[in-house]
């Protein structure tokens, strides 16, 4: 089940990524000779119109083969010269290259929008328990209390309430709670504690000492709001991933946290076992990750091609084929090293 889930997940993401390149190439008048899901030996192929569609043996990527991709390529057929990728403007080539990662970000927005329209549970600001000797217990908070507001601001949901409290350690806060149908006003001062953020770094936050209850409601967005929230969610996760990437380079995030295909298979299985919503949410995260990774300025990736195009726009001539070849060799070596390291981490986790 895990392998099947991973194949479906990666297959969809690769298809969407390559479809972005394909559609933009077509729209800019470039001849697409092959659209392939996977690398290596071709397992299946079919010619339709001027393009050959194929499934290849190694399902860790894909490619769109365009006529005249190399900047110094010689067009064999003069009648096709106007449809050569290399003969298109820098701007057109930039759009074609950028379209792949953009398609992955767009897919994430669509998935999140669908999730928000289907409905997501949000926990209410109900007190499930009170920690002994905590600020909340000292102030008189009891199990079953419903937090209505803090400092006059509506706090219907648990996540809103905790975010407000965590940002205000040591500040007296005026809580309005509901108990047995009656409203009570309590003043609680969050105590400063040291906790870990998502990257494992120490942070100081405020905490009053209450545990979340189980009451929740299902929130469903209308299509326009869902698309907006989907875009916000995609931006938020993209920003978090970029910060995490920087911290990985800075060694703040340990290198052994890097995962590869084995971890994706496991996480795809776990999310599929949890339900379709979890599986699609995981797909959106991996799609964002794929978009970001492809935009890194590493030769052989889309980001490397974009870097060459920027240099070409500045210098007003293509980067020499020799420089491109050396850069691509370096980029491939770097990617192979990262993939090997990710596999090593996966195997290490598996045998722990």
Tab-separated table of N, CA and C in Angstrom, residues 171-285:
chain	number	residue	atom	x	y	z
A	171	UNK	N	2.772	39.190	30.847
A	171	UNK	CA	1.786	40.274	30.761
A	171	UNK	C	0.436	39.815	31.328
A	172	UNK	N	-0.146	40.569	32.286
A	172	UNK	CA	-1.474	40.206	32.806
A	172	UNK	C	-2.517	40.273	31.688
A	173	UNK	N	-3.266	39.197	31.507
A	173	UNK	CA	-4.273	39.104	30.450
A	173	UNK	C	-5.659	38.927	31.076
A	174	UNK	N	-6.633	39.638	30.533
A	174	UNK	CA	-7.997	39.579	31.055
A	174	UNK	C	-8.806	38.545	30.266
A	175	UNK	N	-9.038	37.379	30.875
A	175	UNK	CA	-9.784	36.285	30.261
A	175	UNK	C	-11.269	36.420	30.601
A	176	UNK	N	-12.107	36.233	29.598
A	176	UNK	CA	-13.545	36.081	29.833
A	176	UNK	C	-13.893	34.642	29.498
A	177	UNK	N	-14.402	33.916	30.498
A	177	UNK	CA	-14.707	32.501	30.307
A	177	UNK	C	-16.179	32.243	30.599
A	178	UNK	N	-16.653	31.125	30.063
A	178	UNK	CA	-18.032	30.700	30.335
A	178	UNK	C	-17.999	29.415	31.151
A	179	UNK	N	-18.750	29.422	32.276
A	179	UNK	CA	-18.807	28.246	33.143
A	179	UNK	C	-20.241	28.063	33.630
A	180	UNK	N	-20.830	26.952	33.247
A	180	UNK	CA	-22.198	26.686	33.675
A	180	UNK	C	-23.193	27.723	33.207
A	181	UNK	N	-22.959	28.267	32.016
A	181	UNK	CA	-23.885	29.258	31.465
A	181	UNK	C	-23.639	30.668	31.945
A	182	UNK	N	-22.655	30.868	32.801
A	182	UNK	CA	-22.346	32.200	33.324
A	182	UNK	C	-20.977	32.658	32.831
A	183	UNK	N	-20.833	33.966	32.649
A	183	UNK	CA	-19.557	34.540	32.224
A	183	UNK	C	-18.758	35.006	33.434
A	184	UNK	N	-17.470	34.701	33.414
A	184	UNK	CA	-16.579	35.111	34.497
A	184	UNK	C	-15.375	35.816	33.899
A	185	UNK	N	-14.882	36.828	34.603
A	185	UNK	CA	-13.672	37.541	34.188
A	185	UNK	C	-12.531	37.175	35.123
A	186	UNK	N	-11.422	36.695	34.539
A	186	UNK	CA	-10.249	36.298	35.323
A	186	UNK	C	-9.009	36.958	34.738
A	187	UNK	N	-8.089	37.344	35.602
A	187	UNK	CA	-6.799	37.890	35.161
A	187	UNK	C	-5.732	36.824	35.346
A	188	UNK	N	-5.075	36.479	34.243
A	188	UNK	CA	-4.044	35.437	34.263
A	188	UNK	C	-2.775	35.994	33.640
A	189	UNK	N	-1.645	35.780	34.295
A	189	UNK	CA	-0.355	36.225	33.776
A	189	UNK	C	0.428	35.015	33.267
A	190	UNK	N	0.596	34.867	31.954
A	190	UNK	CA	1.349	33.717	31.422
A	190	UNK	C	2.786	33.701	31.943
A	191	UNK	N	3.231	32.533	32.329
A	191	UNK	CA	4.602	32.381	32.797
A	191	UNK	C	5.530	32.123	31.614
A	192	UNK	N	6.709	32.727	31.659
A	192	UNK	CA	7.668	32.529	30.572
A	192	UNK	C	8.314	31.155	30.700
A	193	UNK	N	8.269	30.393	29.621
A	193	UNK	CA	8.900	29.073	29.584
A	193	UNK	C	9.747	28.967	28.331
A	194	UNK	N	10.696	28.055	28.350
A	194	UNK	CA	11.532	27.794	27.178
A	194	UNK	C	11.011	26.558	26.460
A	195	UNK	N	10.769	26.696	25.172
A	195	UNK	CA	10.240	25.593	24.367
A	195	UNK	C	11.062	25.480	23.090
A	196	UNK	N	10.727	24.512	22.262
A	196	UNK	CA	11.402	24.313	20.977
A	196	UNK	C	10.468	24.726	19.843
A	197	UNK	N	11.014	25.420	18.828
A	197	UNK	CA	10.208	25.707	17.650
A	197	UNK	C	10.299	24.544	16.672
A	198	UNK	N	9.715	24.699	15.481
A	198	UNK	CA	9.688	23.590	14.519
A	198	UNK	C	11.076	23.192	14.036
A	199	UNK	N	12.068	24.066	14.215
A	199	UNK	CA	13.430	23.771	13.785
A	199	UNK	C	14.304	23.285	14.930
A	200	UNK	N	13.699	23.110	16.126
A	200	UNK	CA	14.448	22.616	17.271
A	200	UNK	C	15.210	23.685	18.027
A	201	UNK	N	14.999	24.955	17.683
A	201	UNK	CA	15.678	26.036	18.387
A	201	UNK	C	14.894	26.442	19.633
A	202	UNK	N	15.616	26.894	20.653
A	202	UNK	CA	14.968	27.337	21.888
A	202	UNK	C	14.265	28.674	21.671
A	203	UNK	N	13.031	28.757	22.140
A	203	UNK	CA	12.277	30.010	22.100
A	203	UNK	C	11.604	30.223	23.441
A	204	UNK	N	11.364	31.479	23.777
A	204	UNK	CA	10.681	31.800	25.033
A	204	UNK	C	9.252	32.219	24.729
A	205	UNK	N	8.322	31.551	25.368
A	205	UNK	CA	6.905	31.811	25.121
A	205	UNK	C	6.150	31.912	26.441
A	206	UNK	N	4.934	32.431	26.356
A	206	UNK	CA	4.063	32.487	27.517
A	206	UNK	C	3.197	31.245	27.603
A	207	UNK	N	2.943	30.783	28.820
A	207	UNK	CA	2.111	29.593	29.006
A	207	UNK	C	1.328	29.742	30.303
A	208	UNK	N	0.021	29.423	30.247
A	208	UNK	CA	-0.833	29.557	31.440
A	208	UNK	C	-1.112	28.214	32.093
A	209	UNK	N	-0.859	27.100	31.393
A	209	UNK	CA	-1.002	25.793	32.016
A	209	UNK	C	-2.355	25.140	31.851
A	210	UNK	N	-2.914	25.211	30.643
A	210	UNK	CA	-4.176	24.523	30.370
A	210	UNK	C	-4.001	23.580	29.188
A	211	UNK	N	-4.838	22.534	29.186
A	211	UNK	CA	-4.789	21.526	28.128
A	211	UNK	C	-6.048	21.646	27.278
A	212	UNK	N	-5.900	21.452	25.988
A	212	UNK	CA	-7.020	21.582	25.053
A	212	UNK	C	-8.083	20.509	25.295
A	213	UNK	N	-9.338	20.915	25.170
A	213	UNK	CA	-10.440	19.968	25.228
A	213	UNK	C	-10.673	19.311	23.880
A	214	UNK	N	-11.746	18.549	23.754
A	214	UNK	CA	-12.016	17.794	22.533
A	214	UNK	C	-13.082	18.419	21.633
A	215	UNK	N	-13.745	19.474	22.080
A	215	UNK	CA	-14.806	20.069	21.275
A	215	UNK	C	-14.219	20.749	20.039
A	216	UNK	N	-14.825	20.487	18.892
A	216	UNK	CA	-14.360	21.116	17.660
A	216	UNK	C	-15.534	21.314	16.721
A	217	UNK	N	-15.321	22.158	15.735
A	217	UNK	CA	-16.333	22.396	14.704
A	217	UNK	C	-15.673	22.240	13.339
A	218	UNK	N	-16.461	21.900	12.334
A	218	UNK	CA	-15.962	21.779	10.964
A	218	UNK	C	-16.221	23.099	10.244
A	219	UNK	N	-15.148	23.722	9.790
A	219	UNK	CA	-15.270	24.973	9.040
A	219	UNK	C	-15.141	24.693	7.548
A	220	UNK	N	-16.101	25.182	6.771
A	220	UNK	CA	-16.066	25.037	5.311
A	220	UNK	C	-16.058	26.410	4.664
A	221	UNK	N	-15.116	26.615	3.753
A	221	UNK	CA	-15.001	27.902	3.062
A	221	UNK	C	-15.760	27.875	1.742
A	222	UNK	N	-16.244	29.038	1.327
A	222	UNK	CA	-16.781	29.148	-0.025
A	222	UNK	C	-15.603	29.134	-1.009
A	223	UNK	N	-15.853	28.893	-2.293
A	223	UNK	CA	-14.744	28.719	-3.250
A	223	UNK	C	-13.723	29.861	-3.268
A	224	UNK	N	-14.182	31.107	-3.255
A	224	UNK	CA	-13.251	32.237	-3.317
A	224	UNK	C	-12.378	32.304	-2.069
A	225	UNK	N	-13.012	32.141	-0.897
A	225	UNK	CA	-12.244	32.168	0.351
A	225	UNK	C	-11.300	30.977	0.423
A	226	UNK	N	-11.749	29.822	-0.091
A	226	UNK	CA	-10.910	28.620	-0.081
A	226	UNK	C	-9.663	28.819	-0.938
A	227	UNK	N	-9.819	29.436	-2.106
A	227	UNK	CA	-8.664	29.698	-2.973
A	227	UNK	C	-7.694	30.656	-2.286
A	228	UNK	N	-8.242	31.697	-1.655
A	228	UNK	CA	-7.388	32.651	-0.941
A	228	UNK	C	-6.626	31.958	0.187
A	229	UNK	N	-7.361	31.188	1.001
A	229	UNK	CA	-6.716	30.488	2.113
A	229	UNK	C	-5.734	29.438	1.609
A	230	UNK	N	-6.034	28.834	0.446
A	230	UNK	CA	-5.105	27.877	-0.143
A	230	UNK	C	-3.806	28.545	-0.563
A	231	UNK	N	-3.920	29.755	-1.113
A	231	UNK	CA	-2.720	30.513	-1.502
A	231	UNK	C	-1.919	30.933	-0.275
A	232	UNK	N	-2.621	31.357	0.780
A	232	UNK	CA	-1.946	31.754	2.024
A	232	UNK	C	-1.218	30.559	2.634
A	233	UNK	N	-1.894	29.414	2.654
A	233	UNK	CA	-1.283	28.201	3.215
A	233	UNK	C	-0.061	27.786	2.411
A	234	UNK	N	-0.141	27.875	1.088
A	234	UNK	CA	0.991	27.527	0.228
A	234	UNK	C	2.162	28.475	0.478
A	235	UNK	N	1.869	29.765	0.613
A	235	UNK	CA	2.923	30.744	0.900
A	235	UNK	C	3.564	30.473	2.254
A	236	UNK	N	2.732	30.197	3.259
A	236	UNK	CA	3.241	29.965	4.615
A	236	UNK	C	4.175	28.760	4.657
A	237	UNK	N	3.767	27.662	4.021
A	237	UNK	CA	4.589	26.453	4.024
A	237	UNK	C	5.850	26.659	3.190
A	238	UNK	N	5.739	27.393	2.082
A	238	UNK	CA	6.917	27.694	1.255
A	238	UNK	C	7.939	28.486	2.061
A	239	UNK	N	7.466	29.480	2.780
A	239	UNK	CA	8.355	30.301	3.606
A	239	UNK	C	9.019	29.456	4.684
A	240	UNK	N	8.241	28.570	5.309
A	240	UNK	CA	8.772	27.695	6.358
A	240	UNK	C	9.843	26.770	5.790
A	241	UNK	N	9.603	26.240	4.583
A	241	UNK	CA	10.582	25.350	3.954
A	241	UNK	C	11.868	26.087	3.604
A	242	UNK	N	11.743	27.311	3.112
A	242	UNK	CA	12.931	28.091	2.772
A	242	UNK	C	13.762	28.401	4.011
A	243	UNK	N	13.091	28.773	5.095
A	243	UNK	CA	13.795	29.025	6.356
A	243	UNK	C	14.479	27.743	6.826
A	244	UNK	N	13.764	26.615	6.710
A	244	UNK	CA	14.344	25.337	7.098
A	244	UNK	C	15.556	24.975	6.263
A	245	UNK	N	15.516	25.304	4.967
A	245	UNK	CA	16.646	25.024	4.078
A	245	UNK	C	17.863	25.841	4.491
A	246	UNK	N	17.631	27.115	4.819
A	246	UNK	CA	18.721	27.978	5.286
A	246	UNK	C	19.311	27.434	6.579
A	247	UNK	N	18.454	27.003	7.488
A	247	UNK	CA	18.921	26.483	8.780
A	247	UNK	C	19.626	25.148	8.613
A	248	UNK	N	19.248	24.387	7.556
A	248	UNK	CA	19.953	23.147	7.260
A	248	UNK	C	21.380	23.443	6.819
A	249	UNK	N	21.539	24.475	5.974
A	249	UNK	CA	22.872	24.886	5.526
A	249	UNK	C	23.684	25.425	6.706
A	250	UNK	N	23.022	26.135	7.619
A	250	UNK	CA	23.692	26.692	8.794
A	250	UNK	C	23.943	25.643	9.872
A	251	UNK	N	23.457	24.413	9.648
A	251	UNK	CA	23.587	23.294	10.581
A	251	UNK	C	22.779	23.507	11.860
A	252	UNK	N	21.801	24.402	11.802
A	252	UNK	CA	20.878	24.548	12.928
A	252	UNK	C	19.936	23.351	12.941
A	253	UNK	N	19.444	23.005	11.758
A	253	UNK	CA	18.669	21.774	11.577
A	253	UNK	C	19.655	20.671	11.234
A	254	UNK	N	19.667	19.551	11.982
A	254	UNK	CA	20.649	18.486	11.717
A	254	UNK	C	20.492	17.888	10.328
A	255	UNK	N	21.619	17.550	9.712
A	255	UNK	CA	21.601	17.003	8.358
A	255	UNK	C	20.894	15.657	8.294
A	256	UNK	N	20.844	14.924	9.418
A	256	UNK	CA	20.190	13.616	9.379
A	256	UNK	C	18.669	13.717	9.323
A	257	UNK	N	18.139	14.957	9.337
A	257	UNK	CA	16.696	15.129	9.173
A	257	UNK	C	16.286	15.068	7.704
A	258	UNK	N	17.286	15.131	6.801
A	258	UNK	CA	17.009	15.059	5.370
A	258	UNK	C	16.476	13.673	5.016
A	259	UNK	N	15.382	13.648	4.263
A	259	UNK	CA	14.762	12.371	3.900
A	259	UNK	C	14.748	12.158	2.404
A	260	UNK	N	14.600	10.907	2.011
A	260	UNK	CA	14.584	10.555	0.601
A	260	UNK	C	13.356	9.737	0.234
A	261	UNK	N	13.456	8.954	-0.843
A	261	UNK	CA	12.300	8.198	-1.338
A	261	UNK	C	11.698	7.240	-0.327
A	262	UNK	N	12.540	6.591	0.498
A	262	UNK	CA	12.011	5.634	1.470
A	262	UNK	C	11.125	6.340	2.483
A	263	UNK	N	11.561	7.523	2.921
A	263	UNK	CA	10.761	8.291	3.867
A	263	UNK	C	9.463	8.762	3.212
A	264	UNK	N	9.532	9.125	1.932
A	264	UNK	CA	8.319	9.548	1.223
A	264	UNK	C	7.327	8.394	1.141
A	265	UNK	N	7.832	7.191	0.857
A	265	UNK	CA	6.959	6.016	0.803
A	265	UNK	C	6.268	5.804	2.143
A	266	UNK	N	7.044	5.879	3.224
A	266	UNK	CA	6.473	5.670	4.560
A	266	UNK	C	5.440	6.737	4.892
A	267	UNK	N	5.776	7.992	4.629
A	267	UNK	CA	4.862	9.083	4.962
A	267	UNK	C	3.625	9.055	4.067
A	268	UNK	N	3.794	8.643	2.809
A	268	UNK	CA	2.643	8.515	1.917
A	268	UNK	C	1.695	7.436	2.434
A	269	UNK	N	2.260	6.319	2.895
A	269	UNK	CA	1.434	5.248	3.455
A	269	UNK	C	0.711	5.721	4.706
A	270	UNK	N	1.455	6.378	5.611
A	270	UNK	CA	0.846	6.844	6.857
A	270	UNK	C	-0.291	7.823	6.591
A	271	UNK	N	-0.070	8.745	5.660
A	271	UNK	CA	-1.103	9.740	5.368
A	271	UNK	C	-2.304	9.097	4.678
A	272	UNK	N	-2.048	8.118	3.793
A	272	UNK	CA	-3.146	7.420	3.116
A	272	UNK	C	-3.961	6.611	4.112
A	273	UNK	N	-3.282	6.004	5.100
A	273	UNK	CA	-3.985	5.236	6.130
A	273	UNK	C	-4.866	6.133	6.990
A	274	UNK	N	-4.433	7.380	7.188
A	274	UNK	CA	-5.205	8.319	8.006
A	274	UNK	C	-6.467	8.769	7.289
A	275	UNK	N	-6.404	8.913	5.964
A	275	UNK	CA	-7.573	9.327	5.193
A	275	UNK	C	-7.172	10.137	3.983
A	276	UNK	N	-8.124	10.370	3.089
A	276	UNK	CA	-7.847	11.095	1.854
A	276	UNK	C	-7.397	12.525	2.107
A	277	UNK	N	-8.009	13.183	3.106
A	277	UNK	CA	-7.633	14.569	3.399
A	277	UNK	C	-6.164	14.650	3.783
A	278	UNK	N	-5.725	13.727	4.655
A	278	UNK	CA	-4.321	13.717	5.075
A	278	UNK	C	-3.399	13.414	3.900
A	279	UNK	N	-3.825	12.490	3.031
A	279	UNK	CA	-3.007	12.132	1.877
A	279	UNK	C	-2.847	13.323	0.938
A	280	UNK	N	-3.944	14.029	0.663
A	280	UNK	CA	-3.863	15.185	-0.230
A	280	UNK	C	-3.074	16.330	0.409
A	281	UNK	N	-3.204	16.492	1.721
A	281	UNK	CA	-2.422	17.524	2.408
A	281	UNK	C	-0.933	17.219	2.305
A	282	UNK	N	-0.570	15.943	2.448
A	282	UNK	CA	0.825	15.531	2.297
A	282	UNK	C	1.294	15.753	0.865
A	283	UNK	N	0.424	15.462	-0.111
A	283	UNK	CA	0.758	15.698	-1.509
A	283	UNK	C	1.046	17.176	-1.756
A	284	UNK	N	0.253	18.056	-1.142
A	284	UNK	CA	0.464	19.497	-1.308
A	284	UNK	C	1.823	19.912	-0.754
A	285	UNK	N	2.198	19.372	0.402
A	285	UNK	CA	3.494	19.700	1.006
A	285	UNK	C	4.639	19.237	0.112
